[in-house]
mmCIF file of C-alpha atoms in Angstrom:
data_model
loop_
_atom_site.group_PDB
_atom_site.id
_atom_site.type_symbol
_atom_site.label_atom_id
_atom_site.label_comp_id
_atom_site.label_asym_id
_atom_site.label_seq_id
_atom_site.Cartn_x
_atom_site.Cartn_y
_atom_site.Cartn_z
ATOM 1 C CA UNK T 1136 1.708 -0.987 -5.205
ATOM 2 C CA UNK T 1137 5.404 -0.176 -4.859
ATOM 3 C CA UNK T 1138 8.234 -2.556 -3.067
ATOM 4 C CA UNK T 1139 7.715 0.165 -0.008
ATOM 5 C CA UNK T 1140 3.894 -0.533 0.269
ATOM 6 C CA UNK T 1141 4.493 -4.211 0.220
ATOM 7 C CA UNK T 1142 6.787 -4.720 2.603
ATOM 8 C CA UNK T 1143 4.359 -2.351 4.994
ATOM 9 C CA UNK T 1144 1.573 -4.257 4.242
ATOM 10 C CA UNK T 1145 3.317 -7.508 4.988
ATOM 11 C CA UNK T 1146 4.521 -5.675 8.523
ATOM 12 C CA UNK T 1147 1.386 -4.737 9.251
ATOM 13 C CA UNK T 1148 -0.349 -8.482 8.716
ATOM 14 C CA UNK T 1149 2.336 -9.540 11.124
ATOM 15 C CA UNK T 1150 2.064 -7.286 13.620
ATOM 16 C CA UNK T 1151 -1.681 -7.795 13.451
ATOM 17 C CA UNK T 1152 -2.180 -11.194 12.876
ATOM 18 C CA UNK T 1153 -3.350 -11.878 16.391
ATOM 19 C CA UNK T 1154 -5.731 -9.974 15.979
ATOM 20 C CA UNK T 1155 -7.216 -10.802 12.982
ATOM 21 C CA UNK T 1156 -9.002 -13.535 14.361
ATOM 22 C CA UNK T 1157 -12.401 -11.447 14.456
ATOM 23 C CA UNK T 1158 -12.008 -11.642 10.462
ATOM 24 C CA UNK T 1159 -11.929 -15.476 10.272
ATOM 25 C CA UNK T 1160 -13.363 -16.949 7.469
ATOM 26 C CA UNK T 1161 -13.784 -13.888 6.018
ATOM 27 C CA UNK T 1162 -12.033 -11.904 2.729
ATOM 28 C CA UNK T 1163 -10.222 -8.841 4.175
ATOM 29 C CA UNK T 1164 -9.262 -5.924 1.688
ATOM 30 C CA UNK T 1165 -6.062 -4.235 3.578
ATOM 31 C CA UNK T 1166 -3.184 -2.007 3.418
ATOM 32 C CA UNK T 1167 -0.769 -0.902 5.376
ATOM 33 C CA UNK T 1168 -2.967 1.344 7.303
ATOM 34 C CA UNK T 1169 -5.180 -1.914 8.426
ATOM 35 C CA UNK T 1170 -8.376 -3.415 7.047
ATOM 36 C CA UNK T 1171 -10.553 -1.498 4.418
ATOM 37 C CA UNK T 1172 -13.299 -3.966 4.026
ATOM 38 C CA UNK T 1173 -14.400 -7.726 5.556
ATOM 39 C CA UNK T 1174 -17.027 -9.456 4.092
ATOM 40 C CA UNK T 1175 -17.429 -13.717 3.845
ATOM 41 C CA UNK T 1176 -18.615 -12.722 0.007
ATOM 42 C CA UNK T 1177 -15.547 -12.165 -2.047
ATOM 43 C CA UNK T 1178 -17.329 -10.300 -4.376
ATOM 44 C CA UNK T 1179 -18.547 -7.565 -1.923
ATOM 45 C CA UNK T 1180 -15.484 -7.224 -0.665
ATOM 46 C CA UNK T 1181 -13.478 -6.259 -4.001
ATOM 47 C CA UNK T 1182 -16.634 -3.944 -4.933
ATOM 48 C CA UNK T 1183 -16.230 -1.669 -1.364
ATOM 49 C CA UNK T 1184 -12.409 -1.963 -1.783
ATOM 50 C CA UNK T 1185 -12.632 -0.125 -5.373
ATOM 51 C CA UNK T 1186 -14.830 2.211 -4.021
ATOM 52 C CA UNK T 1187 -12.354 3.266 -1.094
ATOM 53 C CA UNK T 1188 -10.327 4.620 -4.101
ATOM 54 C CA UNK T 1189 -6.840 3.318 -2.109
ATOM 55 C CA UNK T 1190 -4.318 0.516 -2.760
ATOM 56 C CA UNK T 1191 -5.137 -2.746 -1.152
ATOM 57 C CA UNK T 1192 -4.357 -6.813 -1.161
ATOM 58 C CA UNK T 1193 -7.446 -9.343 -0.600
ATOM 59 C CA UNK T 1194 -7.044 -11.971 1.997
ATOM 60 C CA UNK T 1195 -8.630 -14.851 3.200
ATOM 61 C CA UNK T 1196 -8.266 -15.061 7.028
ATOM 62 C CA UNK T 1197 -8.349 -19.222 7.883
ATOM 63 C CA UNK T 1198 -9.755 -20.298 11.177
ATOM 64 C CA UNK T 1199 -6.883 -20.391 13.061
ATOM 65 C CA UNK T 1200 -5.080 -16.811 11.773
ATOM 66 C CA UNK T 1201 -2.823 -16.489 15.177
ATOM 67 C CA UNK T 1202 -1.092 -19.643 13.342
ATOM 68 C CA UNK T 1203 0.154 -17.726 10.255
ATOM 69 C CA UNK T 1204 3.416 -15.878 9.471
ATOM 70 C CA UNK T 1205 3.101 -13.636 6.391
ATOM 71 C CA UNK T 1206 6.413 -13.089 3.667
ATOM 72 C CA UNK T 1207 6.468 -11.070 1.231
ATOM 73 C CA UNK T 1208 4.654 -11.226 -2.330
ATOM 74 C CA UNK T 1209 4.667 -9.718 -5.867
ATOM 75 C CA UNK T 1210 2.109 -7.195 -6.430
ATOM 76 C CA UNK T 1211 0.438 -5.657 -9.703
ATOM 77 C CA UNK T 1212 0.163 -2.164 -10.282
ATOM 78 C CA UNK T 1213 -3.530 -1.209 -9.661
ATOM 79 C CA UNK T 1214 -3.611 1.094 -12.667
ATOM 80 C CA UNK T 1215 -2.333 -2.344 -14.090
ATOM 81 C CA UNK T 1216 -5.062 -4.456 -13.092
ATOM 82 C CA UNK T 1217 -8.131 -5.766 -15.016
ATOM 83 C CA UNK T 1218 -11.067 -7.140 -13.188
#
């Protein structure tokens, strides 16, 4: 994921974040187009994620996700990536 992505991604979550509420205490797989996958199982969620084929973070939505302001992270390369 390039610096570009990120920062969308990190937009979107912010812009969104009131609304995320319908995820909580769930795993969300998203991008900057929205959510890919939800799923309380972790594991679920990063196996329909990879099989979207697209770029995406993992997330855990808390309770209380209205609370939250998100900043920007470092990201690995997916082609990178080892699971």
């Amino acid at each position: 994921m390039n610096k570009e992505q990120n920062q969308q991604i990190i937009q979107w979550l912010n812009r969104n974040r009131h609304n995320l509420w319908q995820y909580r205490q769930q795993y969300i797989a998203y991008n900057q187009n929205g959510v890919l996958v939800s799923n309380a199982d972790l594991g679920i969620v990063i196996e329909e994620a990879e099989g979207t084929g697209e770029e995406y973070s993992i997330y855990f939505v808390p309770k209380h996700p209205s609370w939250l302001r998100f900043l920007p992270m470092l990201s690995k390369d997916r082609s990178k990536r080892s699971l």
